[in-house]
Structures are given as structure tokens and as C-alpha cells.
Short mmCIF file of C-alpha atoms and ligand atoms in Angstrom, two decimals:
data_model
loop_
_atom_site.label_atom_id
_atom_site.label_comp_id
_atom_site.label_asym_id
_atom_site.label_seq_id
_atom_site.Cartn_x
_atom_site.Cartn_y
_atom_site.Cartn_z
CA MET A 1 19.49 30.61 58.12
CA SER A 2 17.47 27.73 56.86
CA LYS A 3 17.06 24.65 59.00
CA GLN A 4 19.02 21.47 58.39
CA TYR A 5 17.03 18.27 58.08
CA GLU A 6 17.97 14.65 58.46
CA THR A 7 16.18 11.85 56.59
CA VAL A 8 15.51 8.67 58.56
CA ILE A 9 14.77 5.57 56.50
CA GLY A 10 13.88 1.99 57.30
CA LEU A 11 13.00 -0.69 54.76
CA GLU A 12 10.65 -3.64 54.57
CA VAL A 13 11.93 -5.95 51.88
CA HIS A 14 9.84 -8.85 50.60
CA VAL A 15 11.71 -11.63 48.84
CA GLU A 16 10.07 -14.51 46.97
CA LEU A 17 11.92 -17.70 47.83
CA ALA A 18 13.19 -20.01 45.09
CA THR A 19 11.32 -23.12 46.27
CA LYS A 20 9.73 -25.35 43.63
CA THR A 21 6.46 -25.55 45.56
CA LYS A 22 4.38 -23.15 47.64
CA ILE A 23 4.78 -22.53 51.36
CA PHE A 24 1.77 -24.56 52.59
CA CYS A 25 0.83 -26.86 49.68
CA SER A 26 2.54 -28.72 46.86
CA CYS A 27 1.41 -26.42 44.02
CA SER A 28 4.11 -25.16 41.67
CA THR A 29 5.58 -21.70 42.24
CA GLU A 30 6.53 -21.37 38.58
CA PHE A 31 5.94 -17.89 37.17
CA GLY A 32 3.69 -17.33 34.17
CA GLY A 33 1.33 -20.34 34.06
CA ALA A 34 -2.22 -19.87 32.71
CA PRO A 35 -4.31 -18.14 35.41
CA ASN A 36 -5.44 -20.34 38.30
CA THR A 37 -3.67 -23.48 37.06
CA HIS A 38 -1.15 -23.64 39.93
CA THR A 39 -3.80 -23.86 42.61
CA CYS A 40 -5.44 -26.30 45.01
CA PRO A 41 -7.96 -26.09 47.91
CA VAL A 42 -5.20 -24.92 50.32
CA CYS A 43 -3.90 -21.95 48.34
CA THR A 44 -7.39 -20.89 47.25
CA GLY A 45 -8.54 -20.85 50.87
CA MET A 46 -11.22 -23.55 50.71
CA PRO A 47 -12.89 -24.30 54.05
CA GLY A 48 -11.59 -27.45 55.68
CA SER A 49 -8.24 -27.49 53.87
CA LEU A 50 -5.13 -27.58 56.02
CA PRO A 51 -1.71 -25.99 55.44
CA VAL A 52 1.49 -28.04 55.77
CA LEU A 53 4.75 -26.09 56.08
CA ASN A 54 7.38 -26.49 53.33
CA LYS A 55 10.65 -27.33 55.09
CA GLN A 56 12.74 -25.64 52.38
CA VAL A 57 11.16 -22.28 53.29
CA VAL A 58 12.51 -22.58 56.83
CA GLU A 59 15.93 -23.55 55.49
CA TYR A 60 16.14 -20.54 53.16
CA ALA A 61 14.94 -18.18 55.91
CA LEU A 62 17.56 -19.65 58.27
CA ALA A 63 20.29 -19.30 55.63
CA VAL A 64 19.43 -15.63 55.02
CA GLY A 65 19.20 -14.98 58.78
CA LEU A 66 22.59 -16.56 59.45
CA ALA A 67 24.22 -14.67 56.57
CA THR A 68 22.85 -11.40 57.97
CA ASN A 69 24.12 -12.02 61.51
CA CYS A 70 20.65 -12.62 62.99
CA GLN A 71 19.65 -14.37 66.19
CA ILE A 72 17.41 -17.37 65.55
CA ASN A 73 14.15 -17.99 67.42
CA GLN A 74 14.52 -21.73 67.86
CA TYR A 75 10.85 -21.89 68.80
CA CYS A 76 8.91 -19.90 66.24
CA LYS A 77 5.27 -19.77 65.22
CA PHE A 78 2.90 -18.60 62.51
CA ASP A 79 0.14 -16.05 63.04
CA ARG A 80 -2.91 -15.01 61.06
CA LYS A 81 -3.01 -11.45 59.82
CA ASN A 82 -6.69 -10.81 59.19
CA TYR A 83 -7.86 -8.62 56.37
CA PHE A 84 -10.42 -8.87 53.63
CA TYR A 85 -9.26 -8.44 50.05
CA PRO A 86 -10.17 -10.45 46.95
CA ASP A 87 -6.57 -11.52 46.27
CA ASN A 88 -6.43 -13.05 49.76
CA PRO A 89 -8.90 -15.96 49.61
CA GLN A 90 -8.70 -17.05 53.27
CA ASN A 91 -9.37 -13.49 54.44
CA TYR A 92 -6.17 -13.80 56.45
CA GLN A 93 -2.53 -14.05 55.49
CA ILE A 94 -0.37 -16.60 57.29
CA SER A 95 2.61 -14.64 58.58
CA GLN A 96 4.68 -14.28 61.75
CA LEU A 97 4.20 -11.51 64.31
CA TYR A 98 4.99 -12.70 67.83
CA LEU A 99 7.87 -15.10 67.22
CA PRO A 100 9.50 -14.45 63.82
CA ILE A 101 12.22 -16.90 62.77
CA CYS A 102 15.14 -14.39 62.85
CA HIS A 103 15.76 -11.15 64.75
CA ASP A 104 18.44 -8.62 65.68
CA GLY A 105 20.89 -8.97 62.81
CA TRP A 106 22.91 -6.54 60.74
CA VAL A 107 24.70 -6.11 57.45
CA GLU A 108 27.60 -3.84 56.66
CA ILE A 109 27.13 -1.52 53.70
CA GLU A 110 29.59 0.54 51.73
CA THR A 111 28.20 3.50 49.77
CA GLU A 112 29.61 4.73 46.48
CA SER A 113 31.18 7.68 48.26
CA GLY A 114 33.08 5.16 50.40
CA VAL A 115 31.19 5.40 53.71
CA THR A 116 31.00 2.10 55.61
CA LYS A 117 28.27 1.52 58.19
CA LYS A 118 26.14 -1.19 59.78
CA VAL A 119 22.43 -1.36 59.09
CA GLY A 120 20.47 -3.25 61.74
CA ILE A 121 17.94 -5.93 60.85
CA HIS A 122 15.01 -5.88 63.23
CA GLU A 123 13.59 -9.21 62.10
CA ILE A 124 13.03 -11.64 59.26
CA HIS A 125 9.73 -13.48 59.10
CA MET A 126 8.19 -16.08 56.80
CA GLU A 127 4.82 -15.54 55.13
CA GLU A 128 2.70 -16.37 52.11
CA ASP A 129 2.19 -14.15 49.08
CA ALA A 130 -1.28 -13.07 47.90
CA GLY A 131 -2.87 -13.67 44.50
CA LYS A 132 -2.91 -11.13 41.72
CA LEU A 133 -5.81 -8.91 40.67
CA VAL A 134 -6.18 -8.11 36.98
CA HIS A 135 -8.13 -4.89 36.43
CA ASP A 136 -7.90 -4.14 32.76
CA GLU A 137 -9.03 -7.28 30.90
CA TRP A 138 -12.67 -6.19 30.93
CA GLU A 139 -14.19 -2.82 31.59
CA ASP A 140 -16.72 -3.67 34.23
CA CYS A 141 -15.03 -6.25 36.43
CA SER A 142 -11.73 -7.35 37.96
CA LEU A 143 -10.29 -10.83 37.70
CA VAL A 144 -8.16 -12.72 40.17
CA ASP A 145 -5.33 -15.17 39.51
CA TYR A 146 -4.38 -17.31 42.52
CA ASN A 147 -1.19 -18.77 41.00
CA ARG A 148 0.90 -16.49 43.25
CA SER A 149 -1.27 -17.14 46.31
CA GLY A 150 0.85 -19.14 48.76
CA VAL A 151 4.21 -18.48 47.10
CA PRO A 152 6.71 -18.28 50.00
CA LEU A 153 8.10 -14.93 51.05
CA ILE A 154 10.48 -13.71 53.66
CA GLU A 155 10.07 -10.15 54.87
CA ILE A 156 13.27 -8.50 56.03
CA VAL A 157 12.56 -5.54 58.29
CA SER A 158 15.47 -3.17 58.85
CA GLU A 159 16.04 -0.75 61.71
CA PRO A 160 15.60 2.94 60.76
CA ASP A 161 19.35 3.20 60.26
CA MET A 162 19.61 4.65 56.75
CA ARG A 163 19.97 8.38 56.05
CA SER A 164 20.01 8.74 52.27
CA ALA A 165 18.92 7.12 49.02
CA GLU A 166 22.55 6.16 48.47
CA GLU A 167 22.60 4.15 51.72
CA VAL A 168 19.27 2.52 50.83
CA ILE A 169 20.57 1.38 47.45
CA ALA A 170 23.79 0.06 49.02
CA TYR A 171 21.72 -1.86 51.58
CA LEU A 172 19.42 -3.36 48.94
CA GLU A 173 22.37 -4.34 46.76
CA LYS A 174 24.03 -6.00 49.74
CA LEU A 175 20.87 -7.97 50.59
CA ARG A 176 20.35 -8.93 46.96
CA LEU A 177 23.87 -10.27 46.59
CA ILE A 178 23.72 -12.24 49.83
CA ILE A 179 20.38 -13.81 48.90
CA GLN A 180 21.43 -14.54 45.30
CA TYR A 181 24.67 -16.14 46.43
CA LEU A 182 22.68 -18.30 48.86
CA GLY A 183 20.43 -19.36 45.98
CA ALA A 184 17.41 -18.41 48.11
CA SER A 185 15.92 -16.12 45.43
CA ASP A 186 16.82 -14.46 42.13
CA CYS A 187 15.81 -11.09 43.68
CA LYS A 188 14.56 -9.41 40.50
CA LEU A 189 12.94 -6.09 41.32
CA GLN A 190 11.29 -5.71 37.92
CA GLU A 191 9.68 -9.15 38.15
CA GLY A 192 8.62 -8.63 41.74
CA SER A 193 10.71 -11.38 43.34
CA MET A 194 12.25 -8.61 45.47
CA ARG A 195 10.04 -5.72 46.59
CA ALA A 196 10.92 -2.85 48.86
CA ASP A 197 8.63 -0.64 50.94
CA VAL A 198 10.30 2.52 52.19
CA ASN A 199 9.48 4.02 55.61
CA LEU A 200 10.68 7.59 55.72
CA SER A 201 10.56 10.52 58.12
CA VAL A 202 12.52 13.73 58.46
CA ARG A 203 13.63 15.61 61.55
CA GLU A 204 15.74 18.62 62.30
CA VAL A 205 19.37 17.69 62.72
CA GLY A 206 19.96 16.99 66.40
CA ALA A 207 16.26 16.47 67.25
CA PRO A 208 15.90 13.75 69.92
CA LYS A 209 12.82 12.07 68.40
CA PHE A 210 11.98 10.69 64.97
CA GLY A 211 9.39 12.57 62.91
CA THR A 212 6.14 10.99 61.71
CA ARG A 213 6.90 8.46 59.02
CA THR A 214 5.11 7.51 55.83
CA GLU A 215 5.40 4.25 53.94
CA MET A 216 5.87 4.11 50.19
CA LYS A 217 4.97 1.07 48.13
CA ASN A 218 5.06 0.20 44.44
CA LEU A 219 8.79 0.68 43.96
CA ASN A 220 10.17 -1.66 41.34
CA SER A 221 13.64 -0.42 40.50
CA PHE A 222 16.62 1.07 42.32
CA LYS A 223 16.16 4.27 40.33
CA ALA A 224 12.49 4.53 41.29
CA ILE A 225 13.43 3.99 44.94
CA ALA A 226 16.02 6.78 44.81
CA ARG A 227 13.57 9.17 43.15
CA ALA A 228 10.76 8.28 45.58
CA ILE A 229 13.03 8.95 48.57
CA GLU A 230 14.05 12.33 47.21
CA GLY A 231 10.43 13.23 46.38
CA GLU A 232 9.05 12.21 49.77
CA ARG A 233 11.85 13.92 51.68
CA LYS A 234 11.04 17.20 49.89
CA ARG A 235 7.31 16.81 50.45
CA GLN A 236 7.74 16.25 54.20
CA ILE A 237 10.17 19.15 54.63
CA GLU A 238 7.75 21.46 52.81
CA LEU A 239 4.90 20.41 55.10
CA ILE A 240 7.02 21.02 58.20
CA GLU A 241 8.23 24.40 56.96
CA GLU A 242 4.63 25.44 56.30
CA GLY A 243 3.79 24.46 59.88
CA LYS A 244 1.65 21.52 58.77
CA LYS A 245 1.73 17.96 60.06
CA VAL A 246 3.04 14.87 58.30
CA ILE A 247 0.30 12.24 58.47
CA GLN A 248 1.23 8.62 59.10
CA GLU A 249 -0.03 6.89 55.98
CA THR A 250 0.79 4.58 53.10
CA ARG A 251 1.56 6.40 49.85
CA ARG A 252 1.85 5.10 46.34
CA TRP A 253 4.80 6.43 44.34
CA ASP A 254 4.06 7.08 40.68
CA ASP A 255 7.43 6.96 39.01
CA ASN A 256 6.16 8.41 35.72
CA LYS A 257 4.69 11.48 37.39
CA GLU A 258 7.52 11.53 39.96
CA SER A 259 5.03 12.18 42.75
CA SER A 260 3.25 10.17 45.41
CA LYS A 261 -0.37 9.92 46.45
CA ALA A 262 -1.97 8.86 49.73
CA MET A 263 -3.34 5.28 49.54
CA ARG A 264 -4.63 4.68 53.03
CA SER A 265 -4.03 5.80 56.57
CA LYS A 266 -1.46 3.60 58.24
CA GLU A 267 -2.73 0.59 60.09
CA ASP A 268 -1.10 -0.67 63.25
CA ALA A 269 -0.57 -4.33 63.95
CA GLN A 270 -3.66 -4.29 66.21
CA ASP A 271 -5.88 -3.34 63.28
CA TYR A 272 -5.17 -6.75 61.76
CA ARG A 273 -6.24 -8.71 64.85
CA TYR A 274 -3.29 -11.05 64.58
CA PHE A 275 -3.64 -14.34 66.43
CA PRO A 276 -1.65 -17.59 66.45
CA ASP A 277 -2.58 -19.84 63.53
CA PRO A 278 -4.21 -22.92 65.11
CA ASP A 279 -3.69 -25.01 61.94
CA LEU A 280 0.11 -24.96 62.11
CA VAL A 281 2.35 -26.47 64.75
CA PRO A 282 5.25 -24.38 66.13
CA VAL A 283 8.57 -24.79 64.32
CA ILE A 284 11.31 -26.14 66.55
CA ILE A 285 14.78 -25.43 65.21
CA SER A 286 17.48 -27.60 66.76
CA ASP A 287 21.13 -26.61 67.26
CA GLU A 288 22.02 -29.42 64.83
CA TRP A 289 19.75 -27.99 62.15
CA ILE A 290 21.33 -24.55 62.48
CA ALA A 291 24.81 -26.11 62.38
CA ARG A 292 23.91 -28.01 59.22
CA ILE A 293 22.61 -24.88 57.45
CA LYS A 294 25.77 -23.02 58.50
CA ALA A 295 27.98 -25.79 57.14
CA GLN A 296 26.09 -25.78 53.82
CA GLN A 297 26.43 -22.02 53.43
CA PRO A 298 28.02 -21.40 50.01
CA GLU A 299 30.91 -19.04 49.49
CA LEU A 300 29.61 -15.47 49.86
CA ARG A 301 30.96 -12.44 48.07
CA THR A 302 33.57 -11.32 50.60
CA GLU A 303 35.16 -14.80 50.62
CA LYS A 304 34.96 -15.00 46.84
CA ILE A 305 36.82 -11.70 46.43
CA ALA A 306 39.60 -12.94 48.72
CA ARG A 307 39.83 -16.25 46.85
CA TYR A 308 39.95 -14.62 43.40
CA MET A 309 42.85 -12.44 44.54
CA GLU A 310 44.67 -15.42 46.03
CA GLU A 311 43.89 -18.26 43.64
CA PHE A 312 43.72 -16.33 40.35
CA GLU A 313 46.08 -13.49 41.31
CA LEU A 314 43.54 -10.90 40.23
CA PRO A 315 43.69 -7.29 41.45
CA LYS A 316 41.07 -6.39 44.08
CA TYR A 317 39.29 -4.13 41.59
CA ASP A 318 38.79 -7.03 39.16
CA ALA A 319 37.66 -9.41 41.90
CA GLU A 320 35.09 -6.88 43.13
CA LEU A 321 33.68 -6.23 39.69
CA LEU A 322 33.45 -9.92 38.78
CA THR A 323 31.60 -10.75 42.00
CA SER A 324 29.18 -7.83 41.76
CA SER A 325 26.62 -10.30 40.42
CA LYS A 326 26.48 -14.00 41.16
CA HIS A 327 25.80 -14.76 37.52
CA MET A 328 28.91 -12.84 36.44
CA ALA A 329 31.01 -14.70 39.03
CA ASP A 330 29.57 -18.06 37.91
CA THR A 331 30.29 -17.24 34.26
CA PHE A 332 33.85 -16.27 35.15
CA GLU A 333 34.53 -19.41 37.18
CA GLU A 334 33.08 -21.76 34.57
CA THR A 335 35.09 -20.08 31.82
CA VAL A 336 38.31 -20.37 33.83
CA ALA A 337 37.59 -24.03 34.63
CA LEU A 338 37.38 -24.70 30.88
CA CYS A 339 40.25 -22.61 29.50
CA GLY A 340 42.54 -22.19 32.51
CA LYS A 341 43.23 -18.50 31.77
CA PRO A 342 41.79 -16.39 34.61
CA LYS A 343 43.33 -13.08 33.58
CA GLU A 344 42.03 -13.42 30.02
CA ALA A 345 38.55 -14.47 31.18
CA SER A 346 38.50 -11.56 33.61
CA ASN A 347 39.50 -9.09 30.88
CA TRP A 348 36.82 -10.21 28.46
CA LEU A 349 34.13 -9.94 31.12
CA MET A 350 35.34 -6.72 32.69
CA VAL A 351 36.04 -4.81 29.51
CA GLU A 352 33.91 -6.17 26.67
CA ALA A 353 30.98 -7.70 28.58
CA MET A 354 30.67 -4.66 30.87
CA ARG A 355 30.80 -2.32 27.89
CA LEU A 356 28.03 -4.25 26.09
CA LEU A 357 25.90 -4.46 29.24
CA LYS A 358 26.12 -0.70 29.62
CA GLU A 359 25.43 -0.09 25.96
CA HIS A 360 22.27 -2.22 26.03
CA GLU A 361 21.25 -1.09 29.54
CA MET A 362 21.24 -4.69 30.71
CA ASP A 363 21.87 -6.30 34.10
CA ALA A 364 24.72 -8.78 34.43
CA ASP A 365 22.04 -11.34 35.32
CA ASP A 366 20.62 -11.01 31.81
CA MET A 367 23.84 -12.28 30.17
CA LYS A 368 22.77 -15.48 28.48
CA PHE A 369 25.84 -16.90 26.70
CA ALA A 370 27.49 -20.22 27.54
CA PRO A 371 30.85 -19.94 29.35
CA ALA A 372 32.09 -22.71 27.03
CA HIS A 373 31.84 -20.30 24.09
CA LEU A 374 33.90 -17.62 25.83
CA ALA A 375 36.45 -20.27 26.86
CA LYS A 376 36.73 -21.43 23.26
CA LEU A 377 37.20 -17.84 22.04
CA ILE A 378 40.03 -17.33 24.54
CA GLU A 379 41.71 -20.50 23.33
CA MET A 380 41.39 -19.45 19.68
CA VAL A 381 43.09 -16.12 20.42
CA ALA A 382 45.84 -17.86 22.40
CA ALA A 383 46.42 -20.31 19.53
CA GLY A 384 46.66 -17.40 17.09
CA SER A 385 43.85 -18.70 14.90
CA ILE A 386 42.05 -15.32 15.13
CA ASN A 387 43.47 -11.93 15.97
CA ARG A 388 42.16 -9.64 18.72
CA THR A 389 40.23 -7.34 16.41
CA VAL A 390 38.28 -10.25 14.95
CA ALA A 391 37.91 -11.76 18.45
CA LYS A 392 36.11 -8.62 19.62
CA THR A 393 33.56 -8.92 16.83
CA VAL A 394 33.10 -12.61 17.59
CA PHE A 395 32.62 -11.82 21.29
CA GLU A 396 29.83 -9.41 20.40
CA GLU A 397 28.11 -12.25 18.54
CA ILE A 398 28.60 -14.60 21.50
CA PHE A 399 27.19 -11.95 23.83
CA ALA A 400 24.18 -11.24 21.62
CA LYS A 401 23.35 -14.67 20.20
CA ASP A 402 25.54 -17.17 22.05
CA VAL A 403 27.15 -18.33 18.81
CA ASP A 404 29.77 -21.07 18.80
CA PRO A 405 32.94 -19.07 17.99
CA GLU A 406 34.57 -21.88 16.01
CA ALA A 407 31.57 -22.37 13.74
CA TYR A 408 31.06 -18.61 13.42
CA VAL A 409 34.67 -17.93 12.42
CA GLU A 410 34.56 -20.79 9.95
CA GLU A 411 31.29 -19.64 8.40
CA LYS A 412 32.39 -16.00 8.06
CA GLY A 413 35.92 -16.87 6.95
CA LEU A 414 37.55 -14.85 9.72
CA LYS A 415 40.55 -17.08 10.38
CA VAL A 416 43.94 -15.43 10.49
CA VAL A 417 45.75 -15.78 7.19
CA ASN A 418 49.14 -17.30 7.96
CA ASP A 419 50.00 -17.93 4.34
CA GLU A 420 53.20 -15.91 3.85
CA GLY A 421 53.01 -16.18 0.07
CA ALA A 422 49.53 -14.64 -0.07
CA LEU A 423 50.55 -11.90 2.38
CA LYS A 424 53.71 -11.08 0.47
CA SER A 425 51.93 -10.66 -2.84
CA THR A 426 49.32 -8.38 -1.20
CA ILE A 427 52.15 -6.28 0.30
CA ASP A 428 53.89 -6.05 -3.05
CA ALA A 429 50.69 -4.79 -4.64
CA ILE A 430 50.15 -2.20 -1.87
CA LEU A 431 53.72 -0.94 -2.17
CA ALA A 432 53.39 -0.68 -5.96
CA ALA A 433 50.16 1.31 -5.57
CA ASN A 434 51.69 3.76 -3.04
CA PRO A 435 55.10 4.84 -4.43
CA GLN A 436 54.97 8.17 -2.51
CA SER A 437 54.70 6.40 0.86
CA VAL A 438 57.53 4.07 -0.09
CA ALA A 439 59.68 7.05 -1.06
CA ASP A 440 58.73 8.86 2.19
CA TYR A 441 59.79 5.85 4.23
CA LYS A 442 63.07 5.59 2.39
CA SER A 443 63.78 9.29 2.99
CA GLY A 444 63.41 8.66 6.76
CA LYS A 445 59.69 9.23 7.44
CA GLU A 446 59.04 6.10 9.55
CA LYS A 447 55.36 7.01 9.89
CA ALA A 448 54.80 6.07 6.26
CA MET A 449 55.21 2.43 7.20
CA GLY A 450 52.19 2.59 9.54
CA PHE A 451 50.08 3.68 6.59
CA LEU A 452 51.28 0.79 4.46
CA VAL A 453 50.63 -1.72 7.26
CA GLY A 454 47.11 -0.29 7.63
CA GLN A 455 46.48 -0.61 3.89
CA THR A 456 47.66 -4.23 3.98
CA MET A 457 45.44 -5.10 6.99
CA ARG A 458 42.48 -3.55 5.16
CA ALA A 459 43.24 -5.50 2.01
CA MET A 460 43.39 -8.68 4.12
CA LYS A 461 40.00 -7.71 5.66
CA GLY A 462 41.56 -7.63 9.16
CA LYS A 463 42.34 -11.33 9.12
CA ALA A 464 46.12 -11.05 8.96
CA ASP A 465 48.29 -11.28 12.03
CA PRO A 466 49.42 -7.65 12.63
CA ALA A 467 52.85 -8.70 13.93
CA MET A 468 53.52 -10.69 10.79
CA VAL A 469 52.30 -7.89 8.52
CA ASN A 470 54.62 -5.45 10.29
CA LYS A 471 57.55 -7.76 9.84
CA LEU A 472 56.85 -8.45 6.15
CA VAL A 473 56.19 -4.79 5.25
CA LYS A 474 59.45 -3.81 6.86
CA GLU A 475 61.28 -6.52 4.93
CA ALA A 476 59.69 -5.41 1.67
CA LEU A 477 60.65 -1.77 2.29
CA THR A 478 64.26 -2.49 3.12
CA LYS A 479 64.71 -4.94 0.29
ZN1 LIG B 501 -1.96 -25.06 46.37
#
């Protein structure tokens, strides 16, 4: 019988915080400026420059720590992590090792197969990001852009509590939602504002000790993470079965080749010669400060779901779907505030928006239309000025190009035709052109009427009110 293995996974998640300025200087954190334009002596590591801590960084770290049930180190400090690399101009990174701001927290995850469990958070610490190396502009040299140098990060280190890719994805989604709801980051994996390193080992089921772990970097989507976990799990099991040893090392996952490659043997903390940063004073966090952050905490997803069910009388399923991204929830709430029709707003987003998102392989966060336009569309349907078929087409335009539905309907001439005279003469013409259907109806084949209604709707280019057409066709047939 073949042996049964268990996968043991812990994550290190780096999140770029949504501050306007960097962690230790007042340079802009804005993404995409011309290279080296968001820089100053501090974030380019000039001798004699001194870092000054951005208070907002501490507040975001506290908010995330409190929302993930962490203990707070009310006396915390920064340390220097020493290493030489061209994207790190000081030759050390300012981080936290000995007294990180938050420790010993947890989040509850629910996997798609319905398993609920707690994942422990070992610690959350604050640190600065490095610059970016550009290797392919010229053949014979590399360039460095320090715009990202000094952008604030928090690193969330989990306990090795996860056992499958499914649990890892559930954990990351949970963290992402909490942090997005707090407004602490937009957490976009593709753009690098959320980055996950996966520590993974395997052991025989029931073994008392963990196996040797490897760390995988360079994972920039949930799918890549799931594939990397599966690939690394297989690789380690094969090594063990062949009687070889798993080496503790950092590996780079190549998602195109679906395989990983050793990058470097794993360093321990001692290799970095951490020591307290003498340029920064300790951060003292008072009880009052913690209380204030707690009081400012916005409504998180669990509370939002409960409120949607209560205040808008939505089913739990709807409330869960609408809150699965903060942007979706915001769009829903703004639409409802404008049109006062929660069930309608929910239906448009859950059915049509979700369908279009899936069709275009988009994230809910990429939805760009103004809630005011959806609200207006809902009102136009309620007022009967467009029918539902036309409304669907208009919604697609709103979704794709954020058109103003009123102007769009006007321009394309899509308004419902309520002119009975015009409708009646169209119906008369249809009936005259289809004597067989009329005869069928009169001999008791009720289905024939559906055909005539369809022909009328087509002749009216879908702009007639179907209820009215039904009524008028029936009248004409029984005349
Ligand atoms: Zn700077």
C-alpha cells in the first residue's frame, strides 16, 4: 500500500499599504511615475539622511492586526535587516524582527467544500519595500528604479496551519477582503500590492514532526499559487519516495513551465545580522490609540452580510455574493441609495454583472461604471419607459462603457412604444400576413397566438411592451 502524505503550508503575505506617502519620507507612493522621480535622499539611502516614521502606516497595521484578532505589542521597534542588493540602496531593509507590531492572531476560513477552520497568524510586522530592477531595457546592463523603495508594507506571517491549496486560497481571500474593507490596501496580486510566499513541507500522515520546508516566491495569481502548491507537493513526495532529502531552500515557480527551480539556499534570520535601527525611536502605542482605531473600524464583511439580510431583506446567498468584493458592495449600496430598490439592484449585479464579469474574465474590482447609471436604468424599467429586453442591452453598454442610460436610449430610439394606434396597425398587418396562424388560433390552437405576438415584437424592434402586445393581439384575434 502506498503511503499517505499530508501537506503543511504556511504563508508570508506582503501587502503594500494605501498611504499617500512612503514609510520614512514624504515621497509619493503613486504607481507608474517616470523612473526615479518619486525619490529623495532618504529613500535612495544617502548617507546622513534620517528616516521619520509615517503615522498612517502604524494605523493601518493596527487596523489589520485588530481585524485579525492579534495581540498588539504596545512597545514595538524597527530593526535593520542587512543584505546587499542593488535595489536596496541602504544595504539594509528597515523591518521588524524582535518586537513586531502585532502577534498571535487568527482568522476563520471557509473552504469551497464547506470546511471551516482557524488559521493562526504568527505576527504582522511593518517594513519598507525595495526598488525595482529592470533587466531588459539594454543588453549589457541592468537599471534600477527607486520609486518603490520605501513604499510601506506589512508582512503577515501565518502559522503552518493550512493543508491544501484550497485552504490557502480561502485564507488569502479572507485576508484580502478584510484589508480591502479596511481601506488599508487594494490587494491586487497582479499589480504586486499583495504578494504571497508559500512555505511548504510534506510528512507522512501521523508523523510527529514537520518535514523540511521550501519557500516559493514569484506567485502573482490565485491560480498560480494553487498550481505551485500542487507542483511542489508532488516534487517533495517524489524525493522522499526515492529516499532523497528535501533541501531547505527558496524556489522560484515558473507558472508557464509549471515547474519550480532552486533560487538560493534558505537563509536564517541570523544570516541577515539584524540589529535595532538606531535612527528610529520605539513606537509606543497607547490604550487610547488602540481604542480609537477600534472605534474607527469600518463595517467588515460578516457585519455587512447580516445588515443586508436585515435592512434590505436579501437572502443570505445574495448578501454573500454582493459582499464578496468591497467594490461590488460599494456599487450595490450606492445604487440602492439612489434608486431605493435593493432587490432590483441586487438582481442586476448578481445576474447580469456576474455573467459579464465571467464572460470577460474580469474581477469585480475592475467594474468601472457609475452606480448612478445603474440606478437610472432601474428607474427607467420601473417607470415602464424601457422593457426588460432592451434594459439588458443597455446594461451591457453601461457595464462596458459606462453610458448614461437615458441618453443612450434616446440616441438609439429604444423607448417603449406606448402608442396604441401604432401598435394596433402593426398587429393588423401581421394578422393579415399570417392568415394560417389566425385560422389555427380560431380552431383552438392557442400556441398560434405566441407566434403572432413574437412577429409583432419583432416588427416593433423589441420596443413594445410585451404585456400590451399580448392584450392587443388577443383583442384583434377575438374581434
Ligand atoms: Zn523619499
